[in-house]
Tab-separated table of C-alpha atoms in Angstrom:
chain	number	residue	atom	x	y	z
N	22	UNK	CA	14.484	9.687	6.854
N	23	UNK	CA	15.446	6.821	4.582
N	24	UNK	CA	14.591	3.294	5.718
N	25	UNK	CA	17.352	0.698	5.404
N	26	UNK	CA	17.139	-3.064	5.964
N	27	UNK	CA	20.474	-4.835	6.292
N	28	UNK	CA	20.871	-8.565	5.784
N	29	UNK	CA	22.788	-10.374	8.519
N	30	UNK	CA	25.729	-11.131	6.219
N	31	UNK	CA	26.304	-7.377	5.723
N	32	UNK	CA	25.979	-6.647	9.450
N	33	UNK	CA	28.319	-9.519	10.298
N	34	UNK	CA	30.904	-8.360	7.769
N	35	UNK	CA	30.704	-4.789	9.078
N	36	UNK	CA	31.210	-6.074	12.624
N	37	UNK	CA	34.326	-7.935	11.475
N	38	UNK	CA	35.903	-4.838	9.947
N	39	UNK	CA	34.616	-4.908	6.367
N	40	UNK	CA	32.539	-2.178	4.654
N	41	UNK	CA	34.056	0.597	6.795
N	42	UNK	CA	32.767	3.326	4.466
N	43	UNK	CA	29.260	1.871	4.607
N	44	UNK	CA	29.383	1.747	8.406
N	45	UNK	CA	30.471	5.383	8.529
N	46	UNK	CA	27.619	6.389	6.196
N	47	UNK	CA	25.019	4.503	8.206
N	48	UNK	CA	26.100	6.154	11.450
N	49	UNK	CA	23.998	9.179	10.419
N	50	UNK	CA	20.951	8.411	12.573
N	51	UNK	CA	19.168	11.588	11.475
N	52	UNK	CA	19.207	10.469	7.840
N	53	UNK	CA	18.803	6.683	8.072
N	54	UNK	CA	16.296	4.581	9.948
N	55	UNK	CA	17.853	1.106	10.068
N	56	UNK	CA	15.981	-2.087	10.910
N	57	UNK	CA	16.718	-5.613	11.956
N	58	UNK	CA	14.084	-8.353	12.270
N	59	UNK	CA	13.278	-11.610	14.032
N	60	UNK	CA	14.989	-13.376	11.114
N	61	UNK	CA	18.322	-11.882	12.231
N	62	UNK	CA	17.738	-13.505	15.614
N	63	UNK	CA	17.116	-16.889	13.956
N	64	UNK	CA	20.254	-16.442	11.838
N	65	UNK	CA	22.321	-15.937	14.987
N	66	UNK	CA	20.515	-18.665	16.923
N	67	UNK	CA	21.497	-21.233	14.288
N	68	UNK	CA	25.041	-21.128	15.732
N	69	UNK	CA	23.902	-21.231	19.376
N	70	UNK	CA	25.774	-23.568	21.715
N	71	UNK	CA	25.715	-23.780	25.504
N	72	UNK	CA	29.306	-22.605	25.910
N	73	UNK	CA	30.690	-19.419	27.449
N	74	UNK	CA	32.820	-18.706	24.389
N	75	UNK	CA	29.894	-19.059	21.995
N	76	UNK	CA	27.635	-16.967	24.221
N	77	UNK	CA	30.197	-14.142	24.312
N	78	UNK	CA	30.388	-14.177	20.514
N	79	UNK	CA	26.601	-14.118	20.202
N	80	UNK	CA	26.329	-11.280	22.734
N	81	UNK	CA	28.806	-9.244	20.691
N	82	UNK	CA	26.726	-9.907	17.544
N	83	UNK	CA	23.555	-8.768	19.299
N	84	UNK	CA	25.305	-5.686	20.706
N	85	UNK	CA	26.415	-4.747	17.193
N	86	UNK	CA	22.872	-5.088	15.830
N	87	UNK	CA	21.679	-2.855	18.659
N	88	UNK	CA	24.423	-0.303	17.930
N	89	UNK	CA	23.599	-0.070	14.222
N	90	UNK	CA	19.783	-0.221	14.373
N	91	UNK	CA	19.187	1.483	17.724
N	92	UNK	CA	16.906	-1.492	18.513
N	93	UNK	CA	14.505	-0.754	15.640
N	94	UNK	CA	12.921	-4.129	14.961
N	95	UNK	CA	10.467	-5.578	12.428
N	96	UNK	CA	8.413	-8.562	13.547
N	97	UNK	CA	5.151	-10.350	12.801
N	98	UNK	CA	2.391	-9.871	15.359
N	99	UNK	CA	-0.173	-12.445	16.450
N	100	UNK	CA	-2.872	-10.634	14.460
N	101	UNK	CA	-1.017	-10.999	11.147
N	102	UNK	CA	0.694	-7.620	10.829
N	103	UNK	CA	4.314	-6.561	10.489
N	104	UNK	CA	5.152	-4.280	13.397
N	105	UNK	CA	7.995	-1.741	13.565
N	106	UNK	CA	8.932	-1.311	17.205
N	107	UNK	CA	11.755	-0.878	19.676
N	108	UNK	CA	13.054	-4.259	20.798
N	109	UNK	CA	16.419	-5.106	22.356
N	110	UNK	CA	17.988	-7.923	20.261
N	111	UNK	CA	19.232	-9.591	23.451
N	112	UNK	CA	15.688	-9.834	24.784
N	113	UNK	CA	14.462	-11.363	21.535
N	114	UNK	CA	17.334	-13.816	21.492
N	115	UNK	CA	16.696	-14.893	25.090
N	116	UNK	CA	13.046	-15.494	24.242
N	117	UNK	CA	14.184	-17.675	21.335
N	118	UNK	CA	16.480	-19.687	23.624
N	119	UNK	CA	13.730	-20.203	26.199
N	120	UNK	CA	11.333	-21.446	23.509
N	121	UNK	CA	13.808	-23.777	21.794
N	122	UNK	CA	12.319	-26.979	23.275
N	123	UNK	CA	8.689	-25.867	23.290
N	124	UNK	CA	7.759	-27.498	19.981
N	125	UNK	CA	10.907	-29.500	19.383
N	126	UNK	CA	8.810	-32.679	19.100
N	127	UNK	CA	5.363	-32.333	17.493
N	128	UNK	CA	4.685	-36.047	17.197
N	129	UNK	CA	1.652	-37.306	19.102
N	130	UNK	CA	3.942	-38.572	21.865
N	131	UNK	CA	5.888	-35.297	21.961
N	132	UNK	CA	2.739	-33.168	22.182
N	133	UNK	CA	1.307	-35.493	24.836
N	134	UNK	CA	4.440	-34.983	26.915
N	135	UNK	CA	4.039	-31.214	26.540
N	136	UNK	CA	0.382	-31.360	27.639
N	137	UNK	CA	1.305	-33.592	30.593
N	138	UNK	CA	3.446	-30.787	32.013
N	139	UNK	CA	0.366	-28.897	33.269
N	140	UNK	CA	-2.948	-29.801	34.880
N	141	UNK	CA	-4.902	-27.887	32.219
N	142	UNK	CA	-2.986	-29.691	29.489
N	143	UNK	CA	-3.707	-33.070	31.078
N	144	UNK	CA	-7.390	-32.273	31.261
N	145	UNK	CA	-7.869	-30.742	27.805
N	146	UNK	CA	-4.955	-31.814	25.628
N	147	UNK	CA	-4.387	-35.463	26.448
N	148	UNK	CA	-7.930	-36.617	25.487
N	149	UNK	CA	-7.518	-34.874	22.112
N	150	UNK	CA	-4.169	-36.582	21.497
N	151	UNK	CA	-5.628	-39.992	22.365
N	152	UNK	CA	-8.559	-39.491	20.020
N	153	UNK	CA	-6.306	-38.388	17.173
N	154	UNK	CA	-4.091	-41.456	17.331
N	155	UNK	CA	-6.460	-43.854	15.623
N	156	UNK	CA	-8.184	-41.546	13.130
N	157	UNK	CA	-7.373	-42.974	9.670
N	158	UNK	CA	-6.027	-40.830	6.868
N	159	UNK	CA	-7.971	-40.395	3.652
N	160	UNK	CA	-8.130	-43.685	1.656
N	161	UNK	CA	-6.416	-41.950	-1.276
N	162	UNK	CA	-3.130	-42.156	0.653
N	163	UNK	CA	-3.362	-45.970	0.831
N	164	UNK	CA	-4.236	-46.148	-2.862
N	165	UNK	CA	-1.321	-43.939	-3.854
N	166	UNK	CA	1.124	-46.025	-1.802
N	167	UNK	CA	-0.134	-49.177	-3.548
N	168	UNK	CA	-0.298	-48.002	-7.189
N	169	UNK	CA	2.814	-48.996	-9.159
N	170	UNK	CA	2.998	-45.623	-10.933
N	171	UNK	CA	2.937	-43.578	-7.716
N	172	UNK	CA	4.267	-45.724	-4.858
N	173	UNK	CA	7.935	-44.858	-5.442
N	174	UNK	CA	7.221	-41.114	-5.398
N	175	UNK	CA	4.931	-41.473	-2.354
N	176	UNK	CA	7.662	-43.269	-0.415
N	177	UNK	CA	10.118	-40.506	-1.297
N	178	UNK	CA	7.668	-37.767	-0.352
N	179	UNK	CA	6.258	-39.441	2.772
N	180	UNK	CA	8.928	-41.812	4.113
N	181	UNK	CA	7.565	-44.152	6.797
N	182	UNK	CA	3.966	-42.987	6.506
N	183	UNK	CA	2.713	-46.127	4.709
N	184	UNK	CA	3.345	-48.169	7.884
N	185	UNK	CA	0.908	-46.083	9.941
N	186	UNK	CA	-1.818	-44.440	7.834
N	187	UNK	CA	-3.439	-42.684	10.808
N	188	UNK	CA	-3.220	-39.195	12.264
N	189	UNK	CA	-0.588	-40.542	14.648
N	190	UNK	CA	1.467	-41.636	11.653
N	191	UNK	CA	0.925	-38.257	9.982
N	192	UNK	CA	2.091	-36.306	13.056
N	193	UNK	CA	5.127	-38.570	13.376
N	194	UNK	CA	5.978	-38.085	9.693
N	195	UNK	CA	5.468	-34.304	9.887
N	196	UNK	CA	7.670	-34.057	12.978
N	197	UNK	CA	10.441	-36.050	11.289
N	198	UNK	CA	10.094	-34.006	8.098
N	199	UNK	CA	10.521	-30.664	9.908
N	200	UNK	CA	13.590	-31.910	11.733
N	201	UNK	CA	15.044	-33.288	8.517
N	202	UNK	CA	14.444	-30.022	6.652
N	203	UNK	CA	15.608	-27.590	9.330
N	204	UNK	CA	18.322	-29.634	11.037
N	205	UNK	CA	19.389	-32.080	8.324
N	206	UNK	CA	19.844	-32.312	4.564
N	207	UNK	CA	16.330	-33.493	3.636
N	208	UNK	CA	15.639	-30.296	1.707
N	209	UNK	CA	18.154	-31.450	-0.897
N	210	UNK	CA	16.038	-34.574	-1.510
N	211	UNK	CA	12.770	-32.605	-1.537
N	212	UNK	CA	14.223	-30.189	-4.091
N	213	UNK	CA	15.388	-33.078	-6.241
N	214	UNK	CA	11.905	-34.627	-6.116
N	215	UNK	CA	10.291	-31.377	-7.274
N	216	UNK	CA	12.757	-30.913	-10.129
N	217	UNK	CA	12.546	-34.567	-11.245
N	218	UNK	CA	8.760	-34.733	-11.031
N	219	UNK	CA	8.465	-31.668	-13.278
N	220	UNK	CA	11.247	-32.784	-15.675
N	221	UNK	CA	13.153	-29.615	-14.873
N	222	UNK	CA	16.800	-29.245	-15.851
N	223	UNK	CA	18.361	-27.453	-12.900
N	224	UNK	CA	21.474	-26.487	-14.878
N	225	UNK	CA	19.383	-24.535	-17.389
N	226	UNK	CA	17.498	-22.450	-14.835
N	227	UNK	CA	20.299	-21.906	-12.293
N	228	UNK	CA	21.755	-18.835	-14.046
N	229	UNK	CA	18.706	-17.886	-16.119
N	230	UNK	CA	18.332	-14.166	-16.756
N	231	UNK	CA	14.540	-14.566	-16.541
N	232	UNK	CA	13.660	-17.554	-14.322
N	233	UNK	CA	9.948	-16.742	-14.201
N	234	UNK	CA	9.566	-16.849	-17.989
N	235	UNK	CA	11.677	-19.993	-18.030
N	236	UNK	CA	9.343	-21.697	-15.530
N	237	UNK	CA	6.173	-20.480	-17.242
N	238	UNK	CA	7.347	-21.821	-20.604
N	239	UNK	CA	8.529	-25.067	-19.021
N	240	UNK	CA	5.180	-25.805	-17.382
N	241	UNK	CA	3.249	-24.888	-20.545
N	242	UNK	CA	5.113	-27.633	-22.413
N	243	UNK	CA	3.491	-30.162	-20.077
N	244	UNK	CA	0.056	-28.570	-20.130
N	245	UNK	CA	0.345	-27.119	-16.649
N	246	UNK	CA	1.098	-23.814	-15.007
N	247	UNK	CA	3.522	-22.572	-12.434
N	248	UNK	CA	1.959	-22.333	-8.988
N	249	UNK	CA	3.517	-20.866	-5.895
N	250	UNK	CA	3.523	-23.329	-2.971
N	251	UNK	CA	1.176	-22.237	-0.222
N	252	UNK	CA	3.325	-21.867	2.895
N	253	UNK	CA	1.048	-19.430	4.662
N	254	UNK	CA	1.051	-18.227	8.245
N	255	UNK	CA	-1.792	-16.543	10.086
N	256	UNK	CA	0.866	-14.555	11.969
N	257	UNK	CA	2.064	-12.709	8.866
N	258	UNK	CA	0.301	-10.575	6.230
N	259	UNK	CA	-0.674	-11.955	2.846
N	260	UNK	CA	1.999	-9.882	1.091
N	261	UNK	CA	4.658	-11.280	3.447
N	262	UNK	CA	3.641	-14.848	2.603
N	263	UNK	CA	3.571	-14.057	-1.109
N	264	UNK	CA	7.132	-12.699	-1.170
N	265	UNK	CA	8.594	-15.497	0.957
N	266	UNK	CA	6.746	-18.189	-1.023
N	267	UNK	CA	7.968	-16.821	-4.359
N	268	UNK	CA	11.523	-16.761	-3.017
N	269	UNK	CA	11.362	-20.384	-1.835
N	270	UNK	CA	9.744	-21.461	-5.103
N	271	UNK	CA	12.672	-20.096	-7.127
N	272	UNK	CA	15.114	-21.981	-4.926
N	273	UNK	CA	13.094	-25.214	-5.069
N	274	UNK	CA	13.072	-25.089	-8.867
N	275	UNK	CA	16.840	-24.613	-8.967
N	276	UNK	CA	17.282	-20.891	-9.656
N	277	UNK	CA	20.385	-19.857	-7.677
N	278	UNK	CA	19.599	-22.760	-5.353
N	279	UNK	CA	21.216	-22.718	-1.941
N	280	UNK	CA	23.775	-25.235	-0.830
N	281	UNK	CA	22.532	-27.794	1.725
N	282	UNK	CA	25.114	-29.299	4.068
N	283	UNK	CA	25.513	-29.971	7.784
N	284	UNK	CA	28.811	-31.846	8.129
N	285	UNK	CA	31.475	-29.211	7.500
N	286	UNK	CA	31.655	-25.592	8.601
N	287	UNK	CA	28.476	-23.549	8.899
N	288	UNK	CA	25.312	-25.664	8.886
N	289	UNK	CA	23.168	-24.838	5.859
N	290	UNK	CA	19.632	-26.253	5.734
N	291	UNK	CA	16.155	-25.367	4.516
N	292	UNK	CA	15.859	-23.010	7.465
N	293	UNK	CA	18.563	-20.787	5.961
N	294	UNK	CA	16.541	-20.510	2.751
N	295	UNK	CA	13.273	-19.773	4.562
N	296	UNK	CA	14.899	-17.102	6.745
N	297	UNK	CA	16.416	-15.497	3.634
N	298	UNK	CA	12.912	-15.443	2.160
N	299	UNK	CA	11.639	-13.740	5.337
N	300	UNK	CA	14.445	-11.164	5.094
N	301	UNK	CA	13.245	-10.377	1.556
N	302	UNK	CA	9.689	-9.939	2.856
N	303	UNK	CA	10.637	-7.730	5.812
N	304	UNK	CA	12.896	-5.607	3.574
N	305	UNK	CA	9.971	-4.754	1.276
N	306	UNK	CA	8.818	-2.263	3.929
N	307	UNK	CA	12.013	-0.217	3.484
N	308	UNK	CA	13.553	2.012	0.829
N	309	UNK	CA	16.767	-0.017	0.549
N	310	UNK	CA	17.671	-3.653	1.160
N	311	UNK	CA	21.421	-4.198	1.481
N	312	UNK	CA	22.837	-7.696	1.168
N	313	UNK	CA	26.084	-9.248	0.032
N	314	UNK	CA	25.140	-12.861	-0.695
N	315	UNK	CA	25.073	-13.455	-4.461
N	316	UNK	CA	22.342	-16.102	-4.488
N	317	UNK	CA	20.082	-14.250	-2.057
N	318	UNK	CA	20.679	-11.010	-3.979
N	319	UNK	CA	19.681	-12.599	-7.295
N	320	UNK	CA	16.604	-14.379	-5.943
N	321	UNK	CA	15.385	-11.283	-4.088
N	322	UNK	CA	15.903	-9.104	-7.163
N	323	UNK	CA	13.884	-11.488	-9.364
N	324	UNK	CA	11.062	-11.792	-6.803
N	325	UNK	CA	10.888	-7.998	-6.412
N	326	UNK	CA	10.781	-7.552	-10.187
N	327	UNK	CA	8.040	-10.180	-10.551
N	328	UNK	CA	5.889	-8.732	-7.754
N	329	UNK	CA	6.770	-5.090	-8.568
N	330	UNK	CA	8.203	-4.419	-5.114
N	331	UNK	CA	9.349	-0.815	-4.808
N	332	UNK	CA	12.538	-1.338	-2.779
N	333	UNK	CA	16.124	-0.872	-3.961
N	334	UNK	CA	18.087	-4.151	-3.704
N	335	UNK	CA	21.771	-3.271	-3.555
N	336	UNK	CA	25.129	-4.660	-2.545
N	337	UNK	CA	27.235	-2.499	-0.192
N	338	UNK	CA	29.387	-1.048	-2.985
N	339	UNK	CA	26.307	-0.181	-5.073
N	340	UNK	CA	24.699	1.589	-2.142
N	341	UNK	CA	27.864	3.551	-1.355
N	342	UNK	CA	28.011	4.748	-4.966
N	343	UNK	CA	24.306	5.619	-4.884
N	344	UNK	CA	24.762	7.502	-1.616
N	345	UNK	CA	27.736	9.513	-2.848
N	346	UNK	CA	25.902	10.444	-6.036
N	347	UNK	CA	22.420	11.224	-4.700
N	348	UNK	CA	22.106	11.106	-0.910
N	349	UNK	CA	25.209	12.650	0.644
N	350	UNK	CA	24.239	16.345	0.600
N	351	UNK	CA	22.744	17.866	3.762
N	352	UNK	CA	22.674	21.284	2.081
N	353	UNK	CA	18.906	21.907	2.025
N	354	UNK	CA	19.363	25.134	0.078
N	355	UNK	CA	20.833	22.917	-2.636
N	356	UNK	CA	17.878	20.531	-2.226
N	357	UNK	CA	15.535	23.436	-2.886
N	358	UNK	CA	17.527	24.514	-5.944
N	359	UNK	CA	17.447	20.933	-7.282
N	360	UNK	CA	13.679	20.916	-6.806
N	361	UNK	CA	13.326	24.212	-8.735
N	362	UNK	CA	15.478	22.810	-11.575
N	363	UNK	CA	13.461	19.590	-11.694
N	364	UNK	CA	10.092	21.308	-11.630
N	365	UNK	CA	10.989	23.302	-14.735
N	366	UNK	CA	12.244	20.257	-16.652
N	367	UNK	CA	10.401	18.033	-19.105
N	368	UNK	CA	11.098	14.776	-17.262
N	369	UNK	CA	7.596	14.282	-15.875
N	370	UNK	CA	5.312	11.312	-16.507
N	371	UNK	CA	1.932	12.586	-17.699
N	372	UNK	CA	-1.357	11.000	-16.631
N	373	UNK	CA	-4.741	12.228	-17.783
N	374	UNK	CA	-7.739	11.926	-15.455
N	375	UNK	CA	-11.304	13.247	-15.453
N	376	UNK	CA	-10.303	15.979	-13.012
N	377	UNK	CA	-7.189	17.094	-14.891
N	378	UNK	CA	-3.589	16.271	-15.756
N	379	UNK	CA	-1.066	14.836	-13.305
N	380	UNK	CA	2.653	15.241	-13.982
N	381	UNK	CA	4.840	13.005	-11.796
N	382	UNK	CA	8.589	12.646	-11.340
N	383	UNK	CA	10.617	10.252	-9.149
N	384	UNK	CA	14.034	11.831	-8.521
N	385	UNK	CA	16.800	9.647	-6.982
N	386	UNK	CA	17.466	12.329	-4.367
N	387	UNK	CA	15.444	12.519	-1.138
N	388	UNK	CA	14.544	16.203	-0.816
N	389	UNK	CA	14.805	17.284	2.823
N	390	UNK	CA	15.885	13.660	3.420
N	391	UNK	CA	12.307	12.461	2.964
N	392	UNK	CA	10.544	13.411	-0.272
N	393	UNK	CA	11.362	11.543	-3.482
N	394	UNK	CA	8.260	12.207	-5.565
N	395	UNK	CA	7.271	15.478	-7.272
N	396	UNK	CA	3.738	16.020	-8.532
N	397	UNK	CA	2.203	18.817	-10.559
N	398	UNK	CA	-1.531	18.928	-11.135
N	399	UNK	CA	-3.466	21.045	-13.628
N	400	UNK	CA	-7.198	20.732	-13.089
N	401	UNK	CA	-9.894	21.108	-15.720
N	402	UNK	CA	-11.309	23.854	-13.495
N	403	UNK	CA	-8.035	25.816	-13.713
N	404	UNK	CA	-6.701	24.697	-10.333
N	405	UNK	CA	-2.951	24.140	-10.107
N	406	UNK	CA	-1.003	22.234	-7.452
N	407	UNK	CA	2.639	21.386	-6.939
N	408	UNK	CA	3.684	19.172	-4.055
N	409	UNK	CA	6.320	16.794	-2.720
N	410	UNK	CA	5.485	13.363	-1.349
N	411	UNK	CA	7.050	9.911	-1.114
N	412	UNK	CA	7.551	7.236	-3.713
N	413	UNK	CA	6.788	4.747	-0.980
N	414	UNK	CA	8.058	1.199	-0.522
N	415	UNK	CA	5.403	-1.306	-1.566
N	416	UNK	CA	4.609	-2.391	1.986
N	417	UNK	CA	4.916	1.060	3.433
N	418	UNK	CA	4.646	2.289	6.992
N	419	UNK	CA	5.711	5.557	8.569
N	420	UNK	CA	7.046	6.110	12.079
N	421	UNK	CA	6.752	9.007	14.481
N	422	UNK	CA	10.538	9.486	14.417
N	423	UNK	CA	10.531	10.026	10.633
N	424	UNK	CA	7.898	12.762	10.723
N	425	UNK	CA	9.252	14.376	13.875
N	426	UNK	CA	12.682	14.694	12.230
N	427	UNK	CA	11.142	15.981	8.987
N	428	UNK	CA	9.192	18.736	10.753
N	429	UNK	CA	12.313	19.677	12.706
N	430	UNK	CA	14.326	19.814	9.465
N	431	UNK	CA	11.756	22.076	7.789
N	432	UNK	CA	11.701	24.371	10.816
N	433	UNK	CA	15.480	24.596	10.924
N	434	UNK	CA	15.519	25.646	7.274
N	435	UNK	CA	12.383	27.804	6.970
N	436	UNK	CA	11.993	28.859	10.605
N	437	UNK	CA	8.889	28.418	12.743
N	438	UNK	CA	5.677	28.063	10.780
N	439	UNK	CA	3.195	30.938	10.718
N	440	UNK	CA	1.353	29.646	13.798
N	441	UNK	CA	4.481	28.778	15.740
N	442	UNK	CA	3.348	25.159	16.091
N	443	UNK	CA	6.785	23.826	16.937
N	444	UNK	CA	7.786	20.174	16.878
N	445	UNK	CA	5.376	17.373	16.082
N	446	UNK	CA	4.179	15.537	19.188
N	447	UNK	CA	3.243	11.852	19.475
N	448	UNK	CA	-0.359	12.784	20.258
N	449	UNK	CA	-0.531	14.796	17.050
N	450	UNK	CA	1.165	12.060	15.000
N	451	UNK	CA	-1.347	9.404	15.975
N	452	UNK	CA	-4.320	11.540	14.992
N	453	UNK	CA	-5.819	10.829	11.559
N	454	UNK	CA	-4.973	14.339	10.355
N	455	UNK	CA	-1.997	16.369	11.558
N	456	UNK	CA	-2.111	20.084	12.124
N	457	UNK	CA	-1.089	21.959	8.984
N	458	UNK	CA	2.119	23.926	9.112
N	459	UNK	CA	2.384	26.892	6.740
N	460	UNK	CA	5.442	28.997	5.960
N	461	UNK	CA	5.026	32.272	4.049
N	462	UNK	CA	8.113	32.539	1.847
N	463	UNK	CA	7.143	35.791	0.099
N	464	UNK	CA	4.019	37.599	-1.064
N	465	UNK	CA	3.289	35.052	-3.783
N	466	UNK	CA	4.617	31.752	-2.350
N	467	UNK	CA	3.873	29.763	0.797
N	468	UNK	CA	4.702	26.205	1.822
N	469	UNK	CA	2.085	23.952	3.401
N	470	UNK	CA	2.987	20.729	5.197
N	471	UNK	CA	0.134	18.365	5.944
N	472	UNK	CA	-0.780	14.697	5.981
N	473	UNK	CA	-3.827	12.558	5.480
N	474	UNK	CA	-3.780	8.911	6.615
N	475	UNK	CA	-0.089	9.289	7.504
N	476	UNK	CA	0.909	10.323	3.958
N	477	UNK	CA	3.067	13.436	4.391
N	478	UNK	CA	3.011	16.090	1.664
N	479	UNK	CA	4.644	19.479	1.208
N	480	UNK	CA	2.645	21.857	-1.041
N	481	UNK	CA	4.036	24.870	-2.859
N	482	UNK	CA	1.087	27.291	-2.880
N	483	UNK	CA	1.380	30.137	-5.377
N	484	UNK	CA	-0.957	33.058	-4.857
N	485	UNK	CA	-2.821	34.232	-7.951
N	486	UNK	CA	-2.129	37.832	-8.931
N	487	UNK	CA	-5.241	40.031	-8.660
N	488	UNK	CA	-6.870	40.941	-11.942
N	489	UNK	CA	-5.839	44.338	-13.311
N	490	UNK	CA	-8.252	47.319	-13.074
N	491	UNK	CA	-9.292	48.371	-16.590
N	492	UNK	CA	-11.604	51.173	-15.405
C-alpha cells in the first residue's frame, strides 16, 4: 500500500466538490493508506463556535475526514513518538473542545485558579505558585532593559516585563505572548523584530529559489550563522521538532511568509503557521504529501530538500498525473514484466562494499503496490541476490494492514505458498521475524517473502545448475 497524507486544504476542497478525479483515485482503499493527524483537528477547531449551524458544518468536515481516511490517524504520544492508530475524528475533536479552557490562562493567577479547583491542587499547587511569585529574574534582564542600546528591543520583545521582573511577571508575560501569537496579530511584530534585528530584506528572500543558501550567506556577512530556533516538545520525536522548527524558521525570516490577520474573513495567526509545520512533520512518515497552498507547498519542499526527507510533495494535479503515469495499473502480470525489463537494464546505482557489489534502482512504480526499490547483489564469494524492498519515507513505519494486503496480493497472483501458510495474522506481524513464504515458480526460480525488523523483502532465488559430469 502507498501512504498518503492530505493537508486540510485539499480535504476541504474535495469535500466542497473540487478535485473529483483525485477523490475517485483515493477511494481505492486497497492501494492507498490515507492519514489525517491531530493538526487537522486544530485546523477545524480554529473555526469553532458554540452555534448549531457551526457545529453541523464541523461535524460534516469530521465525517468527511473519517470517510477518506477510514479513521487512520497520526498523533504524538506522551512518550515522544508518532503513533499511527485508529481514531475517530469526532472523538479527537470533542477532546479538544473539552480541553479548550484547561490552560487558557497560564499566568500565576490563572494557574492558581486551576489548582484551586481540586483538593490535591490546593495542597500541592498553590504553595508552589505562591513561592514562585516573588522569585526575581536573572539580573541580566534588568540590565538589558536599562541599557540604551538594548532597552528598545527588550521592550519590543518582552512588553510589560520590565514592570515586574519576577517569575510572576514572566508567567504573566508568557501568557500574554501566547495569546497574542495564537489569537492575535503579535506574530507579525515578532517576525518584524527578527528580520530587523538581523538586517534581513524580506523582499529579497520571499521568492528566493534557494532560501537556505540565502540565509547562510546573509548571516556570514555579519560574522554569525543561521540557527534553527529551539521549539522542542518532549511529546514529539527529535525529527518531528527538527522539521517543524525549520519550517517556522523559513517563515520567520520571510521566505513565503504567511499572512497574519484576524479582522476580516478567516483568522490567520501564528497558530496556522505552526500547524502547517506540524503537517509537514507528520507527512514525512508517508510516501506522498498532497497540499494545495502555494506558500505551505514551497516551504515544505525547501525543508524536505534541506533535511533530505524522502516524501513526494505534490499538488493534486501533479499527483493525478503521477498516478496515471506510474500507479494506475493493477495488472500484476504487467508489474512482473516491468520488473524483468528493469532488472536487465543498465539504470542501477552501483555501490562497492567489502562483501561485494550492490546495484540499486528506485523505480517510480510500486510493484505489487508496495515495492519501489530493486537491489542486485554480487558477493566476493560468488553469491548472488536479487530482491524487492521499499524506498522508505524518511520517518518510516509499517502497519499490519499494509503487510496483510501485500501477502494477500502475492497469494492471489502466485497462489498459496509452498507451506500453505495463508494470510498474515496480527500475532505473526508483531513478532520480530515473520514466517517465510516461498513460491516455487519453476525448477530454477522461487520467490521468498520475508521480513526482518518489519522491513519486508521479496527475493528472487535462482537455483544453480548442477555441474556437468565430465567422466
